[in-house]
Structure formats: C-alpha cells, structure tokens
mmCIF file of C-alpha atoms and ligand atoms in Angstrom:
data_model
loop_
_atom_site.group_PDB
_atom_site.id
_atom_site.type_symbol
_atom_site.label_atom_id
_atom_site.label_comp_id
_atom_site.label_asym_id
_atom_site.label_seq_id
_atom_site.Cartn_x
_atom_site.Cartn_y
_atom_site.Cartn_z
ATOM 1 C CA MET A 193 -11.438 -41.441 25.381
ATOM 2 C CA PRO A 194 -12.798 -41.085 21.831
ATOM 3 C CA VAL A 195 -13.568 -37.767 20.095
ATOM 4 C CA LYS A 196 -15.505 -35.241 22.122
ATOM 5 C CA ASN A 197 -19.280 -35.343 21.596
ATOM 6 C CA ARG A 198 -19.393 -31.587 21.197
ATOM 7 C CA PHE A 199 -17.253 -31.812 18.060
ATOM 8 C CA ALA A 200 -19.498 -34.465 16.568
ATOM 9 C CA GLU A 201 -22.303 -31.919 17.067
ATOM 10 C CA LEU A 202 -20.238 -29.070 15.613
ATOM 11 C CA GLN A 203 -18.873 -31.054 12.648
ATOM 12 C CA ASP A 204 -21.402 -29.749 10.105
ATOM 13 C CA GLU A 205 -20.844 -26.149 11.163
ATOM 14 C CA ILE A 206 -17.035 -26.491 11.066
ATOM 15 C CA THR A 207 -17.285 -28.257 7.680
ATOM 16 C CA ALA A 208 -19.295 -25.311 6.333
ATOM 17 C CA TRP A 209 -16.561 -22.892 7.510
ATOM 18 C CA ARG A 210 -13.916 -25.109 5.903
ATOM 19 C CA ARG A 211 -15.702 -25.224 2.558
ATOM 20 C CA ASP A 212 -16.233 -21.478 2.573
ATOM 21 C CA LEU A 213 -12.488 -20.996 3.149
ATOM 22 C CA HIS A 214 -11.786 -23.541 0.406
ATOM 23 C CA GLU A 215 -13.829 -21.506 -2.063
ATOM 24 C CA HIS A 216 -11.862 -18.365 -1.212
ATOM 25 C CA PRO A 217 -8.165 -19.305 -1.113
ATOM 26 C CA GLU A 218 -5.623 -16.560 -0.497
ATOM 27 C CA ILE A 219 -1.869 -16.809 -1.023
ATOM 28 C CA LEU A 220 1.051 -15.908 1.297
ATOM 29 C CA TYR A 221 0.329 -12.707 3.265
ATOM 30 C CA ASP A 222 -2.744 -11.810 1.211
ATOM 31 C CA THR A 223 -5.082 -13.618 3.611
ATOM 32 C CA LEU A 224 -7.252 -10.529 4.035
ATOM 33 C CA ARG A 225 -10.649 -12.187 3.780
ATOM 34 C CA THR A 226 -9.529 -15.277 5.700
ATOM 35 C CA SER A 227 -8.074 -13.183 8.544
ATOM 36 C CA ALA A 228 -11.267 -11.118 8.713
ATOM 37 C CA VAL A 229 -13.419 -14.275 8.875
ATOM 38 C CA VAL A 230 -11.202 -15.705 11.613
ATOM 39 C CA ALA A 231 -11.209 -12.493 13.689
ATOM 40 C CA GLU A 232 -14.974 -12.118 13.361
ATOM 41 C CA LYS A 233 -15.599 -15.681 14.529
ATOM 42 C CA LEU A 234 -13.189 -15.381 17.452
ATOM 43 C CA GLN A 235 -15.085 -12.236 18.574
ATOM 44 C CA GLU A 236 -18.390 -14.040 18.149
ATOM 45 C CA PHE A 237 -17.170 -16.981 20.291
ATOM 46 C CA GLY A 238 -16.434 -14.525 23.120
ATOM 47 C CA CYS A 239 -12.619 -14.693 23.164
ATOM 48 C CA ASP A 240 -11.156 -12.429 25.854
ATOM 49 C CA GLU A 241 -8.932 -10.716 23.328
ATOM 50 C CA VAL A 242 -8.716 -10.763 19.525
ATOM 51 C CA VAL A 243 -5.788 -9.028 17.856
ATOM 52 C CA THR A 244 -5.214 -8.708 14.113
ATOM 53 C CA GLY A 245 -2.126 -7.574 12.239
ATOM 54 C CA ILE A 246 0.409 -9.741 14.082
ATOM 55 C CA GLY A 247 2.910 -10.828 11.418
ATOM 56 C CA ARG A 248 1.140 -8.612 8.865
ATOM 57 C CA THR A 249 -2.127 -10.562 8.397
ATOM 58 C CA GLY A 250 -1.880 -12.988 11.343
ATOM 59 C CA VAL A 251 -4.660 -13.171 13.949
ATOM 60 C CA VAL A 252 -4.399 -14.022 17.645
ATOM 61 C CA GLY A 253 -7.243 -14.939 20.016
ATOM 62 C CA VAL A 254 -6.942 -15.280 23.796
ATOM 63 C CA ILE A 255 -9.212 -17.539 25.850
ATOM 64 C CA LYS A 256 -8.915 -17.588 29.631
ATOM 65 C CA GLY A 257 -9.887 -20.698 31.564
ATOM 66 C CA LYS A 258 -12.354 -20.709 34.450
ATOM 67 C CA ALA A 259 -9.272 -20.521 36.677
ATOM 68 C CA SER A 260 -5.887 -18.966 36.036
ATOM 69 C CA GLY A 261 -3.983 -19.994 39.178
ATOM 70 C CA SER A 262 -1.685 -22.317 37.243
ATOM 71 C CA GLY A 263 -0.197 -19.354 35.385
ATOM 72 C CA LYS A 264 0.149 -21.591 32.324
ATOM 73 C CA VAL A 265 -0.183 -20.257 28.785
ATOM 74 C CA ILE A 266 -0.378 -22.565 25.768
ATOM 75 C CA GLY A 267 -0.265 -21.493 22.119
ATOM 76 C CA LEU A 268 -2.172 -23.454 19.453
ATOM 77 C CA ARG A 269 -1.231 -22.620 15.882
ATOM 78 C CA ALA A 270 -2.965 -23.044 12.500
ATOM 79 C CA ASP A 271 -1.906 -21.775 9.069
ATOM 80 C CA MET A 272 -4.337 -19.948 6.753
ATOM 81 C CA ASP A 273 -2.668 -19.573 3.341
ATOM 82 C CA ALA A 274 -3.289 -21.359 0.037
ATOM 83 C CA LEU A 275 -1.054 -22.254 -2.931
ATOM 84 C CA PRO A 276 -0.649 -20.911 -6.485
ATOM 85 C CA ILE A 277 -2.140 -24.062 -8.048
ATOM 86 C CA VAL A 278 -5.025 -24.440 -10.506
ATOM 87 C CA GLU A 279 -7.575 -26.614 -8.711
ATOM 88 C CA ALA A 280 -8.661 -29.822 -10.469
ATOM 89 C CA THR A 281 -10.975 -31.373 -7.878
ATOM 90 C CA GLY A 282 -14.250 -30.493 -9.608
ATOM 91 C CA LEU A 283 -15.793 -29.995 -6.152
ATOM 92 C CA PRO A 284 -18.955 -27.887 -5.838
ATOM 93 C CA TYR A 285 -17.008 -25.646 -3.440
ATOM 94 C CA ALA A 286 -13.813 -25.550 -5.545
ATOM 95 C CA SER A 287 -11.716 -22.375 -5.610
ATOM 96 C CA LYS A 288 -13.406 -19.318 -7.060
ATOM 97 C CA THR A 289 -10.030 -17.603 -7.392
ATOM 98 C CA PRO A 290 -8.266 -18.625 -10.604
ATOM 99 C CA GLY A 291 -4.745 -19.896 -9.940
ATOM 100 C CA ALA A 292 -5.149 -20.221 -6.169
ATOM 101 C CA MET A 293 -6.105 -23.344 -4.257
ATOM 102 C CA HIS A 294 -6.184 -24.727 -0.737
ATOM 103 C CA ALA A 295 -4.020 -27.658 -1.824
ATOM 104 C CA CYS A 296 -2.300 -28.148 1.530
ATOM 105 C CA GLY A 297 -5.418 -28.292 3.700
ATOM 106 C CA HIS A 298 -4.785 -25.050 5.572
ATOM 107 C CA ASP A 299 -8.524 -24.408 5.119
ATOM 108 C CA GLY A 300 -9.082 -27.484 7.301
ATOM 109 C CA HIS A 301 -6.433 -26.400 9.819
ATOM 110 C CA THR A 302 -8.012 -22.958 10.204
ATOM 111 C CA ALA A 303 -11.530 -24.394 10.505
ATOM 112 C CA MET A 304 -10.462 -26.995 13.092
ATOM 113 C CA LEU A 305 -8.677 -24.450 15.279
ATOM 114 C CA LEU A 306 -11.738 -22.176 15.031
ATOM 115 C CA GLY A 307 -13.872 -25.142 16.128
ATOM 116 C CA ALA A 308 -11.576 -25.762 19.085
ATOM 117 C CA ALA A 309 -11.670 -22.037 19.981
ATOM 118 C CA LYS A 310 -15.468 -22.071 19.921
ATOM 119 C CA TYR A 311 -15.559 -25.060 22.267
ATOM 120 C CA LEU A 312 -12.862 -23.710 24.601
ATOM 121 C CA ALA A 313 -14.560 -20.294 24.859
ATOM 122 C CA GLU A 314 -17.868 -22.058 25.565
ATOM 123 C CA THR A 315 -16.577 -24.468 28.232
ATOM 124 C CA ARG A 316 -13.402 -22.865 29.655
ATOM 125 C CA ASN A 317 -12.798 -26.077 31.513
ATOM 126 C CA PHE A 318 -9.094 -25.441 32.194
ATOM 127 C CA ASP A 319 -6.785 -23.577 34.554
ATOM 128 C CA GLY A 320 -4.667 -21.197 32.505
ATOM 129 C CA THR A 321 -4.767 -19.318 29.205
ATOM 130 C CA VAL A 322 -4.987 -20.481 25.591
ATOM 131 C CA VAL A 323 -3.644 -18.377 22.746
ATOM 132 C CA VAL A 324 -4.981 -19.428 19.347
ATOM 133 C CA ILE A 325 -2.584 -18.390 16.577
ATOM 134 C CA PHE A 326 -3.645 -18.077 12.927
ATOM 135 C CA GLN A 327 -0.669 -17.411 10.681
ATOM 136 C CA PRO A 328 -0.371 -16.358 7.041
ATOM 137 C CA ALA A 329 2.357 -17.331 4.564
ATOM 138 C CA GLU A 330 3.352 -20.809 5.688
ATOM 139 C CA GLU A 331 4.002 -21.791 2.058
ATOM 140 C CA GLY A 332 7.411 -20.203 1.619
ATOM 141 C CA GLY A 333 6.718 -16.782 3.116
ATOM 142 C CA ALA A 334 7.873 -17.488 6.699
ATOM 143 C CA GLY A 335 4.668 -16.102 8.223
ATOM 144 C CA GLY A 336 5.446 -17.966 11.443
ATOM 145 C CA LYS A 337 8.744 -16.091 11.721
ATOM 146 C CA GLU A 338 6.994 -12.811 10.981
ATOM 147 C CA MET A 339 4.566 -13.420 13.871
ATOM 148 C CA CYS A 340 7.431 -14.343 16.225
ATOM 149 C CA ASP A 341 9.353 -11.232 15.125
ATOM 150 C CA ASP A 342 6.252 -9.206 16.025
ATOM 151 C CA GLY A 343 6.649 -10.413 19.611
ATOM 152 C CA LEU A 344 3.980 -13.130 19.608
ATOM 153 C CA MET A 345 5.580 -15.347 22.284
ATOM 154 C CA ASP A 346 6.489 -12.630 24.789
ATOM 155 C CA ARG A 347 3.430 -10.437 24.341
ATOM 156 C CA TRP A 348 1.105 -13.216 25.515
ATOM 157 C CA GLY A 349 3.618 -15.067 27.671
ATOM 158 C CA ILE A 350 3.260 -18.277 25.653
ATOM 159 C CA GLN A 351 5.138 -21.142 27.320
ATOM 160 C CA GLU A 352 4.474 -24.037 24.933
ATOM 161 C CA VAL A 353 3.230 -24.242 21.338
ATOM 162 C CA TYR A 354 1.436 -26.974 19.433
ATOM 163 C CA GLY A 355 0.802 -27.415 15.728
ATOM 164 C CA MET A 356 -1.028 -29.908 13.502
ATOM 165 C CA HIS A 357 -0.999 -30.839 9.808
ATOM 166 C CA ASN A 358 -3.303 -33.156 7.911
ATOM 167 C CA TRP A 359 -1.539 -36.060 6.204
ATOM 168 C CA PRO A 360 -2.911 -37.936 3.170
ATOM 169 C CA GLY A 361 -2.268 -41.674 3.336
ATOM 170 C CA LEU A 362 -2.568 -41.846 7.119
ATOM 171 C CA PRO A 363 -5.973 -43.325 8.088
ATOM 172 C CA THR A 364 -8.609 -40.630 8.655
ATOM 173 C CA GLY A 365 -8.551 -39.193 12.152
ATOM 174 C CA GLN A 366 -5.445 -41.094 13.256
ATOM 175 C CA PHE A 367 -2.277 -39.410 14.427
ATOM 176 C CA SER A 368 1.448 -39.716 13.812
ATOM 177 C CA ILE A 369 4.334 -37.896 15.488
ATOM 178 C CA ARG A 370 8.054 -38.129 16.276
ATOM 179 C CA PRO A 371 10.305 -36.449 18.850
ATOM 180 C CA GLY A 372 13.300 -34.393 17.705
ATOM 181 C CA ALA A 373 13.944 -33.414 14.083
ATOM 182 C CA PHE A 374 10.742 -33.978 12.103
ATOM 183 C CA PHE A 375 10.603 -31.638 9.074
ATOM 184 C CA ALA A 376 13.719 -30.580 7.166
ATOM 185 C CA GLY A 377 15.605 -27.339 7.120
ATOM 186 C CA THR A 378 15.045 -25.993 3.596
ATOM 187 C CA ASP A 379 17.629 -23.709 2.028
ATOM 188 C CA GLN A 380 18.169 -22.528 -1.527
ATOM 189 C CA PHE A 381 21.217 -21.557 -3.524
ATOM 190 C CA ASP A 382 22.219 -19.638 -6.646
ATOM 191 C CA ILE A 383 25.608 -20.374 -8.199
ATOM 192 C CA TYR A 384 27.006 -18.004 -10.848
ATOM 193 C CA PHE A 385 30.026 -19.154 -12.876
ATOM 194 C CA GLU A 386 31.882 -16.709 -15.053
ATOM 195 C CA GLY A 387 34.442 -17.658 -17.711
ATOM 196 C CA LYS A 388 35.254 -16.465 -21.175
ATOM 197 C CA GLY A 389 32.790 -16.991 -23.977
ATOM 198 C CA GLY A 390 33.762 -17.631 -27.559
ATOM 199 C CA HIS A 391 33.420 -19.703 -30.697
ATOM 200 C CA ALA A 392 32.452 -23.324 -30.059
ATOM 201 C CA ALA A 393 35.006 -24.423 -32.680
ATOM 202 C CA ARG A 394 37.828 -22.597 -30.838
ATOM 203 C CA PRO A 395 37.452 -23.876 -27.249
ATOM 204 C CA HIS A 396 41.118 -23.312 -26.482
ATOM 205 C CA GLU A 397 40.448 -19.570 -26.598
ATOM 206 C CA THR A 398 37.593 -19.776 -24.069
ATOM 207 C CA VAL A 399 36.955 -20.587 -20.424
ATOM 208 C CA ASP A 400 33.872 -22.767 -20.727
ATOM 209 C CA THR A 401 31.283 -22.228 -17.976
ATOM 210 C CA ALA A 402 29.052 -25.071 -19.255
ATOM 211 C CA VAL A 403 31.850 -27.537 -18.412
ATOM 212 C CA MET A 404 32.377 -25.862 -15.029
ATOM 213 C CA ALA A 405 28.694 -25.965 -14.102
ATOM 214 C CA ALA A 406 28.348 -29.577 -15.272
ATOM 215 C CA GLN A 407 31.312 -30.582 -13.080
ATOM 216 C CA ALA A 408 29.765 -28.715 -10.161
ATOM 217 C CA VAL A 409 26.403 -30.514 -10.495
ATOM 218 C CA THR A 410 28.184 -33.865 -10.259
ATOM 219 C CA ALA A 411 30.602 -32.793 -7.524
ATOM 220 C CA LEU A 412 27.789 -31.387 -5.344
ATOM 221 C CA GLN A 413 26.386 -34.916 -5.038
ATOM 222 C CA THR A 414 29.443 -35.856 -2.994
ATOM 223 C CA ILE A 415 28.155 -33.681 -0.116
ATOM 224 C CA ALA A 416 25.539 -36.350 0.588
ATOM 225 C CA SER A 417 27.673 -39.340 -0.394
ATOM 226 C CA ARG A 418 31.134 -38.321 0.880
ATOM 227 C CA ASN A 419 30.922 -35.383 3.313
ATOM 228 C CA ALA A 420 27.871 -35.900 5.512
ATOM 229 C CA ASP A 421 27.672 -38.734 8.033
ATOM 230 C CA PRO A 422 25.608 -41.412 6.246
ATOM 231 C CA VAL A 423 23.345 -41.601 9.302
ATOM 232 C CA GLY A 424 22.505 -37.907 8.983
ATOM 233 C CA GLN A 425 20.056 -36.782 6.328
ATOM 234 C CA VAL A 426 20.895 -34.370 3.536
ATOM 235 C CA VAL A 427 19.523 -33.740 0.068
ATOM 236 C CA VAL A 428 21.329 -31.435 -2.363
ATOM 237 C CA SER A 429 19.347 -31.017 -5.571
ATOM 238 C CA VAL A 430 20.389 -28.829 -8.482
ATOM 239 C CA THR A 431 17.095 -27.969 -10.131
ATOM 240 C CA SER A 432 18.014 -25.374 -12.755
ATOM 241 C CA PHE A 433 20.971 -25.139 -15.191
ATOM 242 C CA GLU A 434 21.118 -22.118 -17.452
ATOM 243 C CA THR A 435 23.923 -20.695 -19.566
ATOM 244 C CA SER A 436 24.212 -17.342 -21.271
ATOM 245 C CA SER A 437 24.428 -19.044 -24.671
ATOM 246 C CA LYS A 438 21.311 -19.911 -26.621
ATOM 247 C CA ALA A 439 23.251 -20.935 -29.711
ATOM 248 C CA PHE A 440 24.718 -24.226 -30.973
ATOM 249 C CA ASN A 441 28.066 -22.645 -31.718
ATOM 250 C CA VAL A 442 28.723 -20.289 -28.798
ATOM 251 C CA ILE A 443 30.557 -21.299 -25.634
ATOM 252 C CA PRO A 444 28.800 -19.458 -22.795
ATOM 253 C CA GLN A 445 30.493 -16.716 -20.834
ATOM 254 C CA LYS A 446 28.183 -17.399 -17.880
ATOM 255 C CA ALA A 447 26.355 -20.290 -16.258
ATOM 256 C CA HIS A 448 23.794 -20.165 -13.459
ATOM 257 C CA LEU A 449 22.749 -23.108 -11.266
ATOM 258 C CA LYS A 450 19.875 -23.105 -8.788
ATOM 259 C CA GLY A 451 18.825 -25.679 -6.261
ATOM 260 C CA THR A 452 17.741 -26.651 -2.788
ATOM 261 C CA VAL A 453 19.310 -28.196 0.304
ATOM 262 C CA ARG A 454 17.282 -30.228 2.826
ATOM 263 C CA THR A 455 18.821 -31.179 6.139
ATOM 264 C CA MET A 456 17.766 -32.563 9.510
ATOM 265 C CA SER A 457 20.361 -30.960 11.781
ATOM 266 C CA LYS A 458 22.060 -27.605 12.242
ATOM 267 C CA GLU A 459 25.502 -29.235 11.870
ATOM 268 C CA ILE A 460 24.768 -30.860 8.515
ATOM 269 C CA ARG A 461 23.032 -27.701 7.352
ATOM 270 C CA GLU A 462 26.206 -25.701 8.045
ATOM 271 C CA LEU A 463 28.348 -28.408 6.481
ATOM 272 C CA ALA A 464 26.256 -28.352 3.285
ATOM 273 C CA GLU A 465 26.598 -24.593 2.910
ATOM 274 C CA GLU A 466 30.346 -24.691 3.516
ATOM 275 C CA ARG A 467 30.884 -27.579 1.070
ATOM 276 C CA ILE A 468 28.783 -26.022 -1.707
ATOM 277 C CA LYS A 469 30.940 -22.900 -1.526
ATOM 278 C CA ALA A 470 34.223 -24.862 -1.370
ATOM 279 C CA ILE A 471 33.317 -27.269 -4.208
ATOM 280 C CA CYS A 472 32.217 -24.464 -6.527
ATOM 281 C CA ALA A 473 35.313 -22.382 -5.757
ATOM 282 C CA GLY A 474 37.466 -25.444 -6.474
ATOM 283 C CA VAL A 475 35.730 -26.208 -9.768
ATOM 284 C CA ALA A 476 35.970 -22.588 -10.932
ATOM 285 C CA ALA A 477 39.676 -22.448 -10.033
ATOM 286 C CA THR A 478 40.364 -25.762 -11.766
ATOM 287 C CA TYR A 479 38.986 -24.495 -15.076
ATOM 288 C CA GLY A 480 40.222 -20.906 -14.781
ATOM 289 C CA GLY A 481 36.913 -19.198 -14.107
ATOM 290 C CA THR A 482 35.315 -17.465 -11.148
ATOM 291 C CA VAL A 483 32.208 -18.214 -9.127
ATOM 292 C CA GLU A 484 29.787 -16.501 -6.780
ATOM 293 C CA VAL A 485 27.646 -18.674 -4.506
ATOM 294 C CA GLN A 486 24.590 -17.124 -2.888
ATOM 295 C CA TYR A 487 23.242 -19.321 -0.112
ATOM 296 C CA HIS A 488 19.716 -18.405 1.028
ATOM 297 C CA PRO A 489 18.723 -19.858 4.404
ATOM 298 C CA GLY A 490 15.052 -20.862 4.451
ATOM 299 C CA TYR A 491 13.040 -22.614 7.156
ATOM 300 C CA PRO A 492 15.102 -24.144 9.953
ATOM 301 C CA VAL A 493 14.879 -27.824 10.897
ATOM 302 C CA MET A 494 11.552 -28.321 12.686
ATOM 303 C CA ALA A 495 12.240 -30.250 15.876
ATOM 304 C CA ASN A 496 9.667 -31.401 18.450
ATOM 305 C CA THR A 497 10.720 -31.318 22.109
ATOM 306 C CA LYS A 498 10.627 -34.654 23.930
ATOM 307 C CA GLU A 499 8.283 -33.955 26.837
ATOM 308 C CA GLN A 500 5.668 -32.144 24.720
ATOM 309 C CA THR A 501 5.859 -34.858 22.031
ATOM 310 C CA GLU A 502 5.159 -37.602 24.566
ATOM 311 C CA PHE A 503 2.253 -35.597 25.946
ATOM 312 C CA ALA A 504 0.888 -34.864 22.441
ATOM 313 C CA ALA A 505 1.134 -38.567 21.487
ATOM 314 C CA ASP A 506 -0.609 -39.574 24.702
ATOM 315 C CA VAL A 507 -3.485 -37.180 23.978
ATOM 316 C CA ALA A 508 -3.658 -38.496 20.379
ATOM 317 C CA ARG A 509 -3.913 -42.083 21.633
ATOM 318 C CA LYS A 510 -6.752 -41.073 23.930
ATOM 319 C CA VAL A 511 -8.594 -39.359 21.065
ATOM 320 C CA SER A 512 -8.193 -41.961 18.331
ATOM 321 C CA GLY A 513 -6.925 -45.092 20.036
ATOM 322 C CA GLN A 514 -3.413 -45.023 18.602
ATOM 323 C CA CYS A 515 -0.566 -42.791 17.510
ATOM 324 C CA GLU A 516 2.028 -43.973 14.998
ATOM 325 C CA ASP A 517 5.724 -43.140 15.028
ATOM 326 C CA ALA A 518 6.151 -40.764 12.095
ATOM 327 C CA PRO A 519 9.107 -40.943 9.690
ATOM 328 C CA MET A 520 11.163 -37.806 9.024
ATOM 329 C CA VAL A 521 9.767 -35.553 6.304
ATOM 330 C CA MET A 522 12.247 -33.832 3.936
ATOM 331 C CA GLY A 523 9.713 -31.050 3.264
ATOM 332 C CA GLY A 524 9.867 -27.810 5.235
ATOM 333 C CA GLU A 525 7.424 -26.355 7.765
ATOM 334 C CA ASP A 526 7.601 -22.854 9.174
ATOM 335 C CA PHE A 527 6.220 -23.905 12.577
ATOM 336 C CA ALA A 528 9.978 -24.504 12.992
ATOM 337 C CA PHE A 529 10.364 -20.809 13.877
ATOM 338 C CA MET A 530 7.856 -21.126 16.737
ATOM 339 C CA LEU A 531 9.545 -24.299 17.983
ATOM 340 C CA GLU A 532 12.861 -22.444 17.988
ATOM 341 C CA GLU A 533 11.337 -19.992 20.488
ATOM 342 C CA ARG A 534 9.316 -22.330 22.700
ATOM 343 C CA PRO A 535 9.081 -26.050 23.514
ATOM 344 C CA GLY A 536 6.230 -27.789 21.788
ATOM 345 C CA ALA A 537 5.078 -30.432 19.370
ATOM 346 C CA TYR A 538 3.717 -30.752 15.850
ATOM 347 C CA ILE A 539 1.527 -33.709 14.964
ATOM 348 C CA LEU A 540 0.158 -35.230 11.751
ATOM 349 C CA LEU A 541 -3.570 -35.956 11.463
ATOM 350 C CA GLY A 542 -4.709 -38.655 9.029
ATOM 351 C CA ASN A 543 -6.516 -37.331 5.948
ATOM 352 C CA GLY A 544 -7.265 -40.830 4.607
ATOM 353 C CA PRO A 545 -6.561 -42.053 1.057
ATOM 354 C CA GLY A 546 -6.346 -39.607 -1.851
ATOM 355 C CA ALA A 547 -4.031 -37.113 -3.466
ATOM 356 C CA MET A 548 -0.989 -35.818 -1.571
ATOM 357 C CA VAL A 549 -0.813 -32.217 -0.410
ATOM 358 C CA HIS A 550 0.183 -29.725 -3.163
ATOM 359 C CA HIS A 551 -1.538 -31.866 -5.823
ATOM 360 C CA PRO A 552 -4.305 -30.172 -7.868
ATOM 361 C CA GLU A 553 -6.745 -32.939 -6.886
ATOM 362 C CA TYR A 554 -5.978 -32.831 -3.168
ATOM 363 C CA ASN A 555 -8.813 -32.045 -0.735
ATOM 364 C CA PHE A 556 -8.942 -31.791 3.039
ATOM 365 C CA ASN A 557 -11.070 -34.574 4.540
ATOM 366 C CA ASP A 558 -13.885 -33.140 6.673
ATOM 367 C CA GLU A 559 -14.285 -36.514 8.405
ATOM 368 C CA ALA A 560 -11.020 -35.774 10.239
ATOM 369 C CA ILE A 561 -12.492 -32.673 11.905
ATOM 370 C CA PRO A 562 -13.823 -34.252 15.134
ATOM 371 C CA ALA A 563 -10.488 -35.954 15.847
ATOM 372 C CA GLY A 564 -8.447 -32.840 15.055
ATOM 373 C CA CYS A 565 -10.626 -30.552 17.168
ATOM 374 C CA SER A 566 -10.695 -33.078 20.022
ATOM 375 C CA TRP A 567 -6.901 -33.222 20.035
ATOM 376 C CA TRP A 568 -6.691 -29.426 20.341
ATOM 377 C CA ALA A 569 -9.235 -29.334 23.165
ATOM 378 C CA GLU A 570 -7.654 -32.231 25.062
ATOM 379 C CA ILE A 571 -4.186 -30.679 24.780
ATOM 380 C CA VAL A 572 -5.583 -27.683 26.666
ATOM 381 C CA GLU A 573 -7.755 -29.525 29.188
ATOM 382 C CA GLN A 574 -5.113 -32.088 30.075
ATOM 383 C CA ARG A 575 -2.076 -29.803 30.090
ATOM 384 C CA MET A 576 -3.872 -27.224 32.243
ATOM 385 C CA PRO A 577 -6.472 -29.276 34.149
ATOM 386 C CA ALA A 578 -9.182 -27.359 36.002
ATOM 387 C CA ALA A 579 -9.300 -28.160 39.726
HETATM 388 ZN ZN1 ZN B 158 2.109 -27.095 1.935
HETATM 389 ZN ZN1 ZN B 159 0.745 -27.223 4.742
#
C-alpha cells in the first residue's frame, strides 16, 4: 500500500500550512500563534472536541470514528516549538522572527498531524477515538511532561501513543525505527569546587580549585570507560570550566564545571549520577577542598514498546515499501514522558539529503508530507479497523 491518494491531493494545502508556520516560529511555551492556528484548523475540520491550554499552550483535538464499539483510544502527538537560531536558509518563507527558527522541523510535524486530522475527521473510517496532541516546548522545556501533568492521558482515556520525527539523511518518505531504548536520557550537572585562593607564586598557602576541577574533568571520563558496562551507552561531557580568577597570578578560590550526561537505561543513568558525586567528593577531599554537585534530571530515556513498534514498522513498510532498523540516538526527546505513561512508538521519517536538524540551513522537506500523513492515518485505520 503506497501513500494515500487523499494526501497527494492535500499536499499543496499542507505545504502552505507548513510554510506559514515556518515563517512564524515560536520558542518553548510561547507558541501562542501556532496554538491558535492549530485550534482554529481542528475546529474547521469538524473535530468532536478541541481543547486549548493543556500543558500551558498545548492543544488537543478529539476525532471519533464512525463506530466506537472497540472502546480504543489512540493518541497521535506532534511538537510545535522552534529554536533560538538565526535562520540561514535564504528561503522565501524564512523566519520573520529574528533569532527564532524552525530548525528541527516541528513546523512539518504540526502540519502533517493537521493534515492527518483533516483526513480522519473527513473519513472517520475507524472504530474508536483518535486524540491528536500538539505540544509546546519539546526543545528543552519538557512540554510533553507538562501536558501529561495536566492529565492528558487520563482525561481522554488514551491507551497508546505514537510520535514521529523527520530525519535528515534518511531517504525522503522512508521510515526508520527501533524497539526499546531509542533516544537518550539527558541530564545536566553543575559542580562547584571551593578551596582557598591566593598568590600564584605561593601555592603552598592555597587550596587550588583549578587543579581540583582539572582532575575531576579527567576522572569523570572513567564513568564511561571504567564504571559502566561497555555494552551500555553513556556519555559524560564536561562542557564548561570556569574559575573565580581572571588573573595570571591568582589561584582561584572557586571553580565551576558544567556538563551533560546521556544514557540509554535507568540503571546507567543512576550509576552516572552516583559516580559523578563520588568522584567529585573524592577529588575535593584529596586536595583539601569542598564540593557541591547539583545533578539536574532532564528528559528520561525514550523507549518504544515492542508490540507498538512492530505495528508501527509494519504500517511504515506498507506506506513506503520498507522500514529500516534505526540506531540509538544520544540526543533527547520529550516524547519520553508520554511513553513513560502509555505504550507506544516513535518513528523517524526520512527528510532526504541536506543539513541536520538544529543547523541554521536545515529545512523540513515538504516532499515527505504524503508519507508522514499516510503513516498517521494508517496507524489509526489499522489499529482500530472499522467493521
Ligand atoms: Zn530538536
Ligand atoms: Zn525535534
């Protein structure tokens, strides 16, 4: 089964929505215009219910099938937010908001899910209920968590959730997925060393925090190389090293390290946190200083459930002929919060050649729209078939 004819017909219209969203990017929870556009279209399509303000600026639309005897409810989720990047595409519909850009293709995700909603409201060829979920603040603001905390799953009785992200480098309109851990848990840390500052020519009278912090940067690398099982995945990156001294001849009283931890399992995530604290405490004690470690949990590991992944891959193969096995991605994805609450699957949709997401020259590929929309529609029609 190739892409649905209806989406080939709707492609120009959906492309126009996508380009309009691209011109008007909004960051984190400030998706006021985007949310209004989404809600207005969902009303226009004849959704049975449209609710705004879920997870601050999130929007939910409900579409009932021609039958509801199955009692099934499926959630389909798209993200709406842009990034604080200065766009360098030179496109005629480039961002009109200085310093904001749809550099992750969430304009395409929103437009494709709107296209699917239009089709599903038109045809209703399924037995059950679809909940279309449009979330703000995927890029670091945990908008997915905010929507879940607002009772998204229980309020509409959602039983399974599906998500999709475009992927540059994967052939246009093709799909790629993996069961289990897929996107990394992403945490951050601040490490504050305190010693005793003093004259750089009289080090014996000081407790040097620059030496402590330097030792810690090196020692933290042993979490990946000597603590974690080599088969498990973990990245510990120290990305900022600052001391309280700006002079050539002053030993700093304080040093501050910042960084990120990426993991693919709860166990290794907990191990990394514990080891960072232990290593830093050990280093500080060794050199006679003190340390405070602040560990900030971010997005959890995003893990697809087996049954829903197999189903999602099967649908993808029917839409585009094949579905590749995806490698793990060490980036984070806040659909993880929805997958912590319900079984489901997250799939990658080929964006073709070109710049990677988060690059100032990235652009969503409108040629992927029919495949993306078809996947959404088929997920619904095949998971909840009408009699
Ligand atoms: Zn992104
Ligand atoms: Zn994204």
